[in-house]
Short mmCIF file of C-alpha atoms and ligand atoms in Angstrom, two decimals:
data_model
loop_
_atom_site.label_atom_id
_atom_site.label_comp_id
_atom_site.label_asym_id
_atom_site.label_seq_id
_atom_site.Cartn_x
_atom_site.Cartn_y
_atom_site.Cartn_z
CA UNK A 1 0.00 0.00 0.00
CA UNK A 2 1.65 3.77 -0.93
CA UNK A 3 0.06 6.70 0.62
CA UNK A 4 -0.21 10.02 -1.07
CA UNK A 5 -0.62 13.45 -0.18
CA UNK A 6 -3.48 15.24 0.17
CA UNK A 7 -1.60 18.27 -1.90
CA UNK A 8 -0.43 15.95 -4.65
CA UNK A 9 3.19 17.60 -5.07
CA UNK A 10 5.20 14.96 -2.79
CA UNK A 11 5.85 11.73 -4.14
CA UNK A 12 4.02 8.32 -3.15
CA UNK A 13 5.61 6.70 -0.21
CA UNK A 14 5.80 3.59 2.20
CA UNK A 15 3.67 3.30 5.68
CA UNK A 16 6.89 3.36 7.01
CA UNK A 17 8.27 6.37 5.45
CA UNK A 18 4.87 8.11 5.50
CA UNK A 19 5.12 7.65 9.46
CA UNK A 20 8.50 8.69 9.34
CA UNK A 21 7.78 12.29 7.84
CA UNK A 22 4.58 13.05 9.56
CA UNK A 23 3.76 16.04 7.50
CA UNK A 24 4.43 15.63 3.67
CA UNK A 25 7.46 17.43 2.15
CA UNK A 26 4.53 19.34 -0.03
CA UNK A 27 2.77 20.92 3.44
CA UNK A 28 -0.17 17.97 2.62
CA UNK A 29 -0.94 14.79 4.69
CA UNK A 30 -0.72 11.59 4.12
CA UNK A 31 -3.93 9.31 3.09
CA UNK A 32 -4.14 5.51 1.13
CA UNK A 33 -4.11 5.71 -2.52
CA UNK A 34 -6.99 3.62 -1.97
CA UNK A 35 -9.12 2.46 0.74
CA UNK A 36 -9.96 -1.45 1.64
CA UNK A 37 -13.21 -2.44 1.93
CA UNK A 38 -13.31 -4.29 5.28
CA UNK A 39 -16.97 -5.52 4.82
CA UNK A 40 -16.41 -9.09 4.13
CA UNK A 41 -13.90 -9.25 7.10
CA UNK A 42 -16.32 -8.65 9.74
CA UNK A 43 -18.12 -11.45 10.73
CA UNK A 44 -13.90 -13.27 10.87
CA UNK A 45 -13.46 -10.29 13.03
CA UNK A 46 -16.63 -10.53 15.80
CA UNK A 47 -14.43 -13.12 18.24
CA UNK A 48 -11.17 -11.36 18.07
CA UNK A 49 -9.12 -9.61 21.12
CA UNK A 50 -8.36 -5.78 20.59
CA UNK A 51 -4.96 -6.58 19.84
CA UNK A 52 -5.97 -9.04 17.62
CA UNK A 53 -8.40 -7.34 15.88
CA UNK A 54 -5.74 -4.30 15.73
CA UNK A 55 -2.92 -6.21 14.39
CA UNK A 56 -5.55 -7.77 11.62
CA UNK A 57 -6.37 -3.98 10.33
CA UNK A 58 -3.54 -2.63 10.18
CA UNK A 59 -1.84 -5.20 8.61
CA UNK A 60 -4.16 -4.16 5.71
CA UNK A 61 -2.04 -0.22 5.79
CA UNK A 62 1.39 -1.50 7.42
CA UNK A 63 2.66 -3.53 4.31
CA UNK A 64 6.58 -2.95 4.49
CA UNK A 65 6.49 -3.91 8.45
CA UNK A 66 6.34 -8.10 8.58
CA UNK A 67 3.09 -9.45 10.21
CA UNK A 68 4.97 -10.84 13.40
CA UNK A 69 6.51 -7.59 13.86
CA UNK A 70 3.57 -5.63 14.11
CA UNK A 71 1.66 -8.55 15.85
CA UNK A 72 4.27 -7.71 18.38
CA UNK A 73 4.18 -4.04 18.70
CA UNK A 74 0.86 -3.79 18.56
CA UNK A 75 0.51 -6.60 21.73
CA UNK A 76 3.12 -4.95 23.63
CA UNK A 77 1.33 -1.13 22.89
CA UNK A 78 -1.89 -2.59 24.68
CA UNK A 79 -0.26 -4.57 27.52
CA UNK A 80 0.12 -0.92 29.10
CA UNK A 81 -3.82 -0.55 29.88
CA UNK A 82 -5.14 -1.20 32.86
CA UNK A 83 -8.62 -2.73 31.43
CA UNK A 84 -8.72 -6.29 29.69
CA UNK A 85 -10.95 -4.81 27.15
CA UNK A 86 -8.35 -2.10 26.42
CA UNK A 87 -11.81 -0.02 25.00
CA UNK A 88 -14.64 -1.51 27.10
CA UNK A 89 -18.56 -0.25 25.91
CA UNK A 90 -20.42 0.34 29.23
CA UNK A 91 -24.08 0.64 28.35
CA UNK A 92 -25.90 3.44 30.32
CA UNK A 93 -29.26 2.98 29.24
CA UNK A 94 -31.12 1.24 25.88
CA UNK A 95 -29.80 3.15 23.47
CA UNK A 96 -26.71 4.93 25.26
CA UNK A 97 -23.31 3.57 25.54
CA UNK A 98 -20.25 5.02 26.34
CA UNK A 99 -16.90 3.57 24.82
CA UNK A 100 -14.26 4.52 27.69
CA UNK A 101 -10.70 5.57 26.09
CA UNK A 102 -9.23 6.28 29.08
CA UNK A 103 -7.73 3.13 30.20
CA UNK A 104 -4.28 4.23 29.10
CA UNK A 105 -1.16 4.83 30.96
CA UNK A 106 -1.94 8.46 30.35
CA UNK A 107 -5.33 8.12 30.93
CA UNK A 108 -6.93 9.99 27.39
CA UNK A 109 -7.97 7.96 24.20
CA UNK A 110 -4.05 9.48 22.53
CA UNK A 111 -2.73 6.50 24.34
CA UNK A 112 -4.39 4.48 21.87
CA UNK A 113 -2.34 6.18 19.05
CA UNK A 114 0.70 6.94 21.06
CA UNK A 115 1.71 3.62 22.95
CA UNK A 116 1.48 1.93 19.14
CA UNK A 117 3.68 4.77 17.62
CA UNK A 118 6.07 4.92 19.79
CA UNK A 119 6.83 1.51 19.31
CA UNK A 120 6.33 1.56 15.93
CA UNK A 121 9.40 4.48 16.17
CA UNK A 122 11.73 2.15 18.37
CA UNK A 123 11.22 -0.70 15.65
CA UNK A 124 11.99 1.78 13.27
CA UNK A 125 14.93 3.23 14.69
CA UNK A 126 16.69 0.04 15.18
CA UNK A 127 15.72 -1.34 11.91
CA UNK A 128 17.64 1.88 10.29
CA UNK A 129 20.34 2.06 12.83
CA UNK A 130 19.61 5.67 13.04
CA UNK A 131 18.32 8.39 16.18
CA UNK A 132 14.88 10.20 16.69
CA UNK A 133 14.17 13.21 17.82
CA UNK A 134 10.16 14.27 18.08
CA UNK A 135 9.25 17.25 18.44
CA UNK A 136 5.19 18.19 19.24
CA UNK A 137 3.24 20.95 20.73
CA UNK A 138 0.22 20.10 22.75
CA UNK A 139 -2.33 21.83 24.79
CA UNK A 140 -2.70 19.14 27.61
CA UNK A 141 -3.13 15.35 26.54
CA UNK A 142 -1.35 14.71 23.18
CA UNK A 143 2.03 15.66 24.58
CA UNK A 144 1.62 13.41 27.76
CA UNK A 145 0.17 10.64 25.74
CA UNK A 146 3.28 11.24 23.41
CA UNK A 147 5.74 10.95 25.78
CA UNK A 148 4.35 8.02 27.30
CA UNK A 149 4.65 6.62 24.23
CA UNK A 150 8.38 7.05 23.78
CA UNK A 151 9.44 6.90 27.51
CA UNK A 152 12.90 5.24 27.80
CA UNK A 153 12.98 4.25 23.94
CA UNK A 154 16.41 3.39 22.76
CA UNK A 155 17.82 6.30 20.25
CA UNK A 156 15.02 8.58 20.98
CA UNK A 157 14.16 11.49 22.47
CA UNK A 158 11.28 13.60 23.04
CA UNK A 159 10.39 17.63 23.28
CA UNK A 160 7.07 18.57 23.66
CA UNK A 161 6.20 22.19 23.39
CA UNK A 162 3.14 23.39 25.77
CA UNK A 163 1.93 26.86 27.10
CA UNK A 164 3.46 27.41 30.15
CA UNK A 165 0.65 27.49 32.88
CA UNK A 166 -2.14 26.87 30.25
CA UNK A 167 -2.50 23.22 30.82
CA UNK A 168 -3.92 21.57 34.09
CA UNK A 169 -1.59 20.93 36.52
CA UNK A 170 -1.97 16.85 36.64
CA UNK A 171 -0.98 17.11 32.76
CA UNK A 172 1.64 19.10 33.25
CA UNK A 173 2.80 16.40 35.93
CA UNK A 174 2.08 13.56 33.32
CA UNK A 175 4.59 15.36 30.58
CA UNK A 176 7.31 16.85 33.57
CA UNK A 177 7.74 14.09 36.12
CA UNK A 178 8.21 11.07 34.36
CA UNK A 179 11.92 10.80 35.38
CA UNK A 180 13.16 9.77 31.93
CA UNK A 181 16.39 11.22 30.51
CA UNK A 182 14.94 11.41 26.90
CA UNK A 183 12.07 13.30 27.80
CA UNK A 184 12.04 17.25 28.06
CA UNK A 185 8.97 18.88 28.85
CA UNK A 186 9.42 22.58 27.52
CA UNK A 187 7.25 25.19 28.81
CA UNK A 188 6.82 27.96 26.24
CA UNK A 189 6.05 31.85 27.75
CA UNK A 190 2.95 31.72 25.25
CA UNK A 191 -0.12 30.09 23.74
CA UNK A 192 -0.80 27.05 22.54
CA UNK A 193 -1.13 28.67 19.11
CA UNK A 194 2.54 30.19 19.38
CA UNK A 195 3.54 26.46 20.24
CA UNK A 196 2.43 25.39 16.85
CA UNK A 197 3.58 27.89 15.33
CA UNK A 198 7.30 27.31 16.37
CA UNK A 199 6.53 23.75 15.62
CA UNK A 200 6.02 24.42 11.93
CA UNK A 201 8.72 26.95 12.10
CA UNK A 202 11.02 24.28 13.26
CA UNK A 203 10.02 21.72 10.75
CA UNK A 204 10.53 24.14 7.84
CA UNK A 205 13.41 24.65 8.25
CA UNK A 206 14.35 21.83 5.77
CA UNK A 207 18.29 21.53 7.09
CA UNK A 208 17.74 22.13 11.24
CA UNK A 209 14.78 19.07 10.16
CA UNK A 210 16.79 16.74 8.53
CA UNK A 211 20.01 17.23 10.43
CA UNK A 212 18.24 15.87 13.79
CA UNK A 213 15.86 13.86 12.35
CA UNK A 214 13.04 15.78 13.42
CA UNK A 215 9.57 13.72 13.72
CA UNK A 216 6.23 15.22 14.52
CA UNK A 217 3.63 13.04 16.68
CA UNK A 218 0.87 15.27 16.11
CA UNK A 219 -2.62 13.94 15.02
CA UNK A 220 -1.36 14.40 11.30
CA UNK A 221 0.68 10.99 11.34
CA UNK A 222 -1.14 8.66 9.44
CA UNK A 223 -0.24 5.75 12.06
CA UNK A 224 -2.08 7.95 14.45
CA UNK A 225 -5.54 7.93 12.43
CA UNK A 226 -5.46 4.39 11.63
CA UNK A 227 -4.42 3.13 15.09
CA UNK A 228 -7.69 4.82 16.32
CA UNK A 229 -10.17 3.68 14.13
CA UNK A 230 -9.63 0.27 15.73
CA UNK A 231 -11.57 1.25 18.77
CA UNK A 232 -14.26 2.00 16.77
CA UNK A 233 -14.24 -0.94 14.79
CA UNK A 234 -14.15 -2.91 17.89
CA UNK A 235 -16.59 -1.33 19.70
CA UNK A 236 -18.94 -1.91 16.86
CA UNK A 237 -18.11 -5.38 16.74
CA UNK A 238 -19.18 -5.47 20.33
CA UNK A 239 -22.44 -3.73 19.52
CA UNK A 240 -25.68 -5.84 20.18
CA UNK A 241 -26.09 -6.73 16.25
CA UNK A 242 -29.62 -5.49 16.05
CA UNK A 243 -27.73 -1.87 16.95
CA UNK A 244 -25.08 -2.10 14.67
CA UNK A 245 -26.62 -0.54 11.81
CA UNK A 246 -28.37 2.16 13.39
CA UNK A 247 -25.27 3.50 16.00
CA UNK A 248 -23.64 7.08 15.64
CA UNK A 249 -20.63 7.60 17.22
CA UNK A 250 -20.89 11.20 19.23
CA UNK A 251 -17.25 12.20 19.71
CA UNK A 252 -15.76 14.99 21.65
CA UNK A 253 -13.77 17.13 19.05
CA UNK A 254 -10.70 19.12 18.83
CA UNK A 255 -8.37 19.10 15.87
CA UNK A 256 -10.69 15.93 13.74
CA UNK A 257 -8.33 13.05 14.27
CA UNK A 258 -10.41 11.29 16.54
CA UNK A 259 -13.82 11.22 14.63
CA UNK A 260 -12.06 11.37 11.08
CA UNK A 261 -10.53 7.99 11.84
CA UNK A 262 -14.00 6.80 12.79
CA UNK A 263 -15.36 7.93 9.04
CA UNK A 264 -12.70 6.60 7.69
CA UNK A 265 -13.58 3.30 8.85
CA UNK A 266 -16.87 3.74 7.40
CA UNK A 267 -15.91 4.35 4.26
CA UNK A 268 -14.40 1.25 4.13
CA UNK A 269 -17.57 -0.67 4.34
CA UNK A 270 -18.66 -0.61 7.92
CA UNK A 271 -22.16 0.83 8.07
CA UNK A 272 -22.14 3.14 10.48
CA UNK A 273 -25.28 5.36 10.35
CA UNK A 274 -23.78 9.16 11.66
CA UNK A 275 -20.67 10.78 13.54
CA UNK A 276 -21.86 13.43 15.77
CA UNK A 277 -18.53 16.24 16.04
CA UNK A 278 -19.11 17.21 19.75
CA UNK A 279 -17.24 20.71 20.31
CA UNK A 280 -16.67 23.08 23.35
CA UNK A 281 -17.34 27.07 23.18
CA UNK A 282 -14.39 26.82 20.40
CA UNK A 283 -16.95 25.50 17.60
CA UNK A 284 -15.16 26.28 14.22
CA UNK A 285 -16.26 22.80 13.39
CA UNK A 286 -19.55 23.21 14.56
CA UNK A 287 -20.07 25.92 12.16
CA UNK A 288 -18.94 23.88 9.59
CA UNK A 289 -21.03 21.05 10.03
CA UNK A 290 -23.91 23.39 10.37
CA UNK A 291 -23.59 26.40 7.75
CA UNK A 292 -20.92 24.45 5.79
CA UNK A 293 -18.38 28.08 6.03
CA UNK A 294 -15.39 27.26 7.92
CA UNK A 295 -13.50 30.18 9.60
CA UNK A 296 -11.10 31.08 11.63
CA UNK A 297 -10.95 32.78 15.09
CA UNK A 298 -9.46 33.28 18.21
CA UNK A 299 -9.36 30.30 21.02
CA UNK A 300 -11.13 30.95 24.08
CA UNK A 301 -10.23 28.36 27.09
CA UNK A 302 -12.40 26.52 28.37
CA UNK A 303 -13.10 23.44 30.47
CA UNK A 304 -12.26 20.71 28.04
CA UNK A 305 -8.65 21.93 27.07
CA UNK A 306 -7.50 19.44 24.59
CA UNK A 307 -10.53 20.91 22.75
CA UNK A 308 -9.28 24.13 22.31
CA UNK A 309 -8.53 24.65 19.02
CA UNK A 310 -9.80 27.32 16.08
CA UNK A 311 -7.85 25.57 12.60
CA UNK A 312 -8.39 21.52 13.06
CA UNK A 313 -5.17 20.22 11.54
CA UNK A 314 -7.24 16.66 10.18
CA UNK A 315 -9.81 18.83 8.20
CA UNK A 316 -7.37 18.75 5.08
CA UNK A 317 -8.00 15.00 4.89
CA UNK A 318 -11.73 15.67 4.84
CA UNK A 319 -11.28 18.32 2.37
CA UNK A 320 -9.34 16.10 0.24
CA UNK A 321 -12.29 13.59 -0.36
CA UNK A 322 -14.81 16.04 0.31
CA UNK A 323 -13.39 17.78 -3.50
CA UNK A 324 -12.96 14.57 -5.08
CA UNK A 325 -9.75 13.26 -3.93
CA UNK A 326 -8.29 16.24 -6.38
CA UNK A 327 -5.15 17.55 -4.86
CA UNK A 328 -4.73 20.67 -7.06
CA UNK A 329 -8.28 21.48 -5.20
CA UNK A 330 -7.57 20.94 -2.26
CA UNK A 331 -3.95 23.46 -2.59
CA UNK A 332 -6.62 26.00 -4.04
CA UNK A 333 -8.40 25.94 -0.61
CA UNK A 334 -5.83 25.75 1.39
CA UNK A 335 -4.26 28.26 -0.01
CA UNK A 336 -7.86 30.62 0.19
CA UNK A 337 -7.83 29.61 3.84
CA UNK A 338 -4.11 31.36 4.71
CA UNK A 339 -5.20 34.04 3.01
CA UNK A 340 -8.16 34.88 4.05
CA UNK A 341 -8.90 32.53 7.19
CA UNK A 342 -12.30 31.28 5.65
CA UNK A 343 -13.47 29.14 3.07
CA UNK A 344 -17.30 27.81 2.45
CA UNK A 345 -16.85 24.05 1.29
CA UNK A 346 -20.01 23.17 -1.20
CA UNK A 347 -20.20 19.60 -0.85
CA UNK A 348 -19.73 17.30 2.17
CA UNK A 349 -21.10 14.24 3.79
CA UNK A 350 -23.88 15.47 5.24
CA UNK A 351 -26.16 12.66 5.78
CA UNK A 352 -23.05 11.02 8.14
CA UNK A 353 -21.88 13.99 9.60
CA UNK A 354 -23.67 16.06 12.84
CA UNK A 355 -22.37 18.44 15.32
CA UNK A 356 -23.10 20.25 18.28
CA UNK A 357 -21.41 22.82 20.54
CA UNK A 358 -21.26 23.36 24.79
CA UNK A 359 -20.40 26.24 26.58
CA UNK A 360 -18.54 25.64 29.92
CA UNK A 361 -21.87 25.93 31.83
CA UNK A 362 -23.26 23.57 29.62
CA UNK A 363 -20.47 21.74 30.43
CA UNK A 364 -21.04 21.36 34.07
CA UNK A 365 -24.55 20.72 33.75
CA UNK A 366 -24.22 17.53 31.60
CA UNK A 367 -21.60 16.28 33.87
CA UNK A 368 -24.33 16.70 36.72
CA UNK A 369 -27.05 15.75 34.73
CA UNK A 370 -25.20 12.07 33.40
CA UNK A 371 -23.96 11.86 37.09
CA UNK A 372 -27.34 12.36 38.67
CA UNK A 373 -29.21 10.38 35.73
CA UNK A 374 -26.84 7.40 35.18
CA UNK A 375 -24.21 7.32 38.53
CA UNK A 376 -21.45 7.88 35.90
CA UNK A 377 -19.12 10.20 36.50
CA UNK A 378 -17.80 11.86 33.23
CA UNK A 379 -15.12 14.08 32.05
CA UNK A 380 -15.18 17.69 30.61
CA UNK A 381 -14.75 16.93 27.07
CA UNK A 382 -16.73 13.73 27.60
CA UNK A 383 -19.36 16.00 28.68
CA UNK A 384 -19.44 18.22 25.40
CA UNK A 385 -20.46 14.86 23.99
CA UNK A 386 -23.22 14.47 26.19
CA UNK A 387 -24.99 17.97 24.63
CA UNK A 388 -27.49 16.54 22.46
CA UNK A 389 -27.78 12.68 21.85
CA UNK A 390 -30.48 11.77 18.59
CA UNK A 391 -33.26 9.66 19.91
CA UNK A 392 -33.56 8.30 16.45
CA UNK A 393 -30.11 6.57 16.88
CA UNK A 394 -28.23 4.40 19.20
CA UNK A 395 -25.42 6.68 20.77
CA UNK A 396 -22.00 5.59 21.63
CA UNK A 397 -20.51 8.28 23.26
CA UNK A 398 -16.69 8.33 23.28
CA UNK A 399 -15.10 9.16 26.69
CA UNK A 400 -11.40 10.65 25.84
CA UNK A 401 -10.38 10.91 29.41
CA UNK A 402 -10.55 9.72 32.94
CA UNK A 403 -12.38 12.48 34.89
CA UNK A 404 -9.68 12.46 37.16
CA UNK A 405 -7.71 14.20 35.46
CA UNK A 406 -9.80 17.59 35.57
CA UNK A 407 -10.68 17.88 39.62
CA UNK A 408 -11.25 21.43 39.27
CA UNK A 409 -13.96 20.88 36.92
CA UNK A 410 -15.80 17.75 38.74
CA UNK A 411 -15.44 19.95 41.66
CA UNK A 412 -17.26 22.64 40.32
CA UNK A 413 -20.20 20.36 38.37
CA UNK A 414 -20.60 17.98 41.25
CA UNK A 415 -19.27 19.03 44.74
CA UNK A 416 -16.41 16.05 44.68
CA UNK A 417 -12.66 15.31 43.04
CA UNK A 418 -12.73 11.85 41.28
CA UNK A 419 -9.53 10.22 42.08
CA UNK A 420 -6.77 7.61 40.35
CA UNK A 421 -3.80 6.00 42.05
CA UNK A 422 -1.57 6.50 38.70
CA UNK A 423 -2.42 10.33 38.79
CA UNK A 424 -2.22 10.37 42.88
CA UNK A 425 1.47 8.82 42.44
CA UNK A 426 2.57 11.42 40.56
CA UNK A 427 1.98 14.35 42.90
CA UNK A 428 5.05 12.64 45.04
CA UNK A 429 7.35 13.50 41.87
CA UNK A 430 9.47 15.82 41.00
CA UNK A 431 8.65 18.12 37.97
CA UNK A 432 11.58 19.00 35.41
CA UNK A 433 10.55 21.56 32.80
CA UNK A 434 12.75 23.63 30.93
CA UNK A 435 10.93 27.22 30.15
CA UNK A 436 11.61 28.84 27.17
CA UNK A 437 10.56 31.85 25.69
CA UNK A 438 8.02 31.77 22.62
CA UNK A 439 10.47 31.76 19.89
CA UNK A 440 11.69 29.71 17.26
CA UNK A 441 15.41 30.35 17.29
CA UNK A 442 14.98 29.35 21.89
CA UNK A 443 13.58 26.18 21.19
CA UNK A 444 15.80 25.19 17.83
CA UNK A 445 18.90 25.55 20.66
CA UNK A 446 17.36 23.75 23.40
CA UNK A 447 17.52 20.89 20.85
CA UNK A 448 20.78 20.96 19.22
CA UNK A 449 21.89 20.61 22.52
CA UNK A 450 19.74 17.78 23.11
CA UNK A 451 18.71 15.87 20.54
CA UNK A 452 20.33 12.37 20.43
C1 PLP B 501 -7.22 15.45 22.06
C2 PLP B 501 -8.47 15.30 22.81
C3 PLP B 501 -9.70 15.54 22.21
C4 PLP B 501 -9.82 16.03 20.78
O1 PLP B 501 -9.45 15.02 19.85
P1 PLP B 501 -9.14 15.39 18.33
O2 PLP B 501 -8.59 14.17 17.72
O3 PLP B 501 -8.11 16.50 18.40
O4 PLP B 501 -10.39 15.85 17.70
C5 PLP B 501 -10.85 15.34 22.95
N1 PLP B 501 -10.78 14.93 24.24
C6 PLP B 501 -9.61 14.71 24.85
C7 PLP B 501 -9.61 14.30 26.28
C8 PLP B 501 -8.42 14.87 24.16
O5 PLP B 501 -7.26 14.64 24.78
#
């Protein structure tokens, strides 16, 4: 299988090299050339393990790494979750379930991605004989989940960029105290948006890149978006059979990796009947779903962090088969969208595709409400999810992370702090972060005087 660009001016590569580069050479992202249909695998599928089933599917994408290889990375990615269903479906009521993601060593659905890629990375590395050096920005789970993912790999080393003081404390402690020499936590004097932005700095600057072999983990790598539709795929296997056909997955949204991966599974031939994109008071997406315009604007915090977002980095790859799989489109757009930070997309899949949008307060009362209702205590971003449910469908609601990891916000929705022993460990640690200012040339140092 080759993958190609979604901006058609980078050449066809490997799943391995496509993982390797992240972002295309041409600014684009990586998709298939074409897509499997997965239909008549199903039923061979029903009995299967998650790893199992994982290792199955992605040996569809992962054709230059041998089976046993992957049937070993992919086994040793899930051994780190604490649940023997790695993505258990708890049903709350007829026609409510909610798939839990948070059973990861960080504790947020990224795991799912993250654990696999990183040892997808340490295969990689060894296989080449060559050093890693990732560099990411988050705003609260990706970089945790990213380091986890990489912890104490041979020949690597990870830098994650974050706004200093912008992302809950128990992340913070997650990225900063895991006590491994190839991790550096850096703590920019900025926003999350100025994080990025050094972060595509960094990476275009083609020599600085290629010299350290720079790596992104962001939600653009392509091992990323197939590594997560698994859990829907096996949460649909899972499904009561009568519900299969009739489910729509209602998923908490920040930058469209999570719920693209889902779609993407569907357009490989499992019927899925609707994706609901779940967003907080930063709705750029919910816009788009509803008025079809998608524009830019400023990011205003809010309780569900890893939500706050205003340009969703995935949306290219919706784009691209939203105009016809036509790359020289899809530069067009692009290309309207720097320039004027708005574009109004004509045709999209609008029978699959819903959204809907929570304010913080909104927030707090659907953590209450599912709480008071159902004796299930949910996260913020879970809890955008929880807005609006269609009684014509059967809702599986994806939880993204452990409520424990946002006390201040159960506090305020429900009078009490969920608590974790992995999160409760970690306030005996000590944090190392480096701070840095906001700026490129800082955070290009820091690194040449790291990287391995
Ligand atoms: C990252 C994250 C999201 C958003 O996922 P996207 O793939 O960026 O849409 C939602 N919830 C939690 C807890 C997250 O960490």
């Amino acid at each position: 299988m080759k993958y190609l660009s979604t901006r058609g001016r980078a050449p066809a590569v490997s799943f391995r090299e496509a993982v390797a580069l992240g972002l295309a050479p041409d600014g684009g992202l990586y998709l298939p050339e074409a897509l499997p249909d997965i239909s008549p695998r199903l039923r061979a599928w029903e009995n299967l393990s998650y790893a199992e089933l994982c290792a199955e599917f992605l040996a569809l994408f992962a054709t230059d790494v041998p089976e046993d290889v992957l049937t070993r990375l992919v086994h040793r990615s899930y051994a780190t979750f604490s649940h023997p269903e790695i993505g258990p479906l708890r049903q709350l009521d007829e026609r409510t379930h909610v798939l839990e993601l948070f059973h990861g060593p960080t504790l947020a659905f990224k795991d799912f991605a993250l654990q696999f890629l990183g040892n997808l990375y340490g295969w990689m590395c060894e296989q080449d004989g060559r050093s890693l050096n990732v560099l990411g920005a988050t705003s609260g789970d990706t970089g945790a989940a990213a380091i986890h993912g990489l912890l104490g790999k041979p020949r690597t080393a990870i830098f994650i960029l974050y706004p200093d003081g912008r992302v809950s404390p128990l992340q913070e402690r997650q990225m900063a105290c895991t006590g491994a020499d190839n991790v550096f936590a850096l703590a920019i004097d900025g926003s999350f948006d100025d994080a990025q932005r050094i972060l595509k700095e960094a990476f275009g600057d083609r020599d600085f890149a290629a010299r350290h072999h720079l790596s992104a983990v962001n939600s653009i790598n392509l091992a990323r978006v197939l590594a997560q539709c698994v859990y829907y795929l096996h949460a649909w296997l899972r499904l009561p059979p009568a519900q299969r056909e009739e489910v729509e997955f209602v998923v908490p949204t920040g930058n469209f990796g999570n719920v693209f991966a889902g779609w993407l599974l569907e357009r490989m031939g499992v019927p899925i009947a609707g994706f609901k994109v779940a967003t907080n008071q930063n709705d750029i997406l919910h816009r788009f779903f509803t008025t079809g315009e998608y524009r830019v604007g400023a990011v205003h915090p809010s309780l569900a962090p890893s939500m706050d977002i205003q340009v969703a980095s995935n949306f290219e790859r919706l784009l691209y088969y939203s105009l016809g799989e036509d790359p020289a489109r899809v530069r067009e757009v692009m290309a309207q969208l720097q320039r004027e930070g708005r574009y109004t997309l004509a045709g999209f899949d609008r029978d699959t595709f819903s959204s809907s949008r929570a304010t913080d307060v909104e927030i707090g009362a659907n953590i209450a409400r599912v709480a008071q209702r159902h004796g299930y205590i949910i996260d913020p971003h879970t809890a955008c999810a929880f807005q609006e449910l269609n009684p014509a469908r059967v809702s599986v609601v994806l939880a993204t992370a452990h409520p424990a990891k946002f006390p201040d916000a159960l506090r305020g929705a429900i009078g009490q702090e969920p608590t974790h022993p992995g999160l409760d460990a970690l306030k005996a640690r000590a944090v190392v972060k480096h701070r840095l200012p906001a700026d490129t040339r800082a955070v290009q140092d820091f690194l040449r005087a790291h990287a391995v």
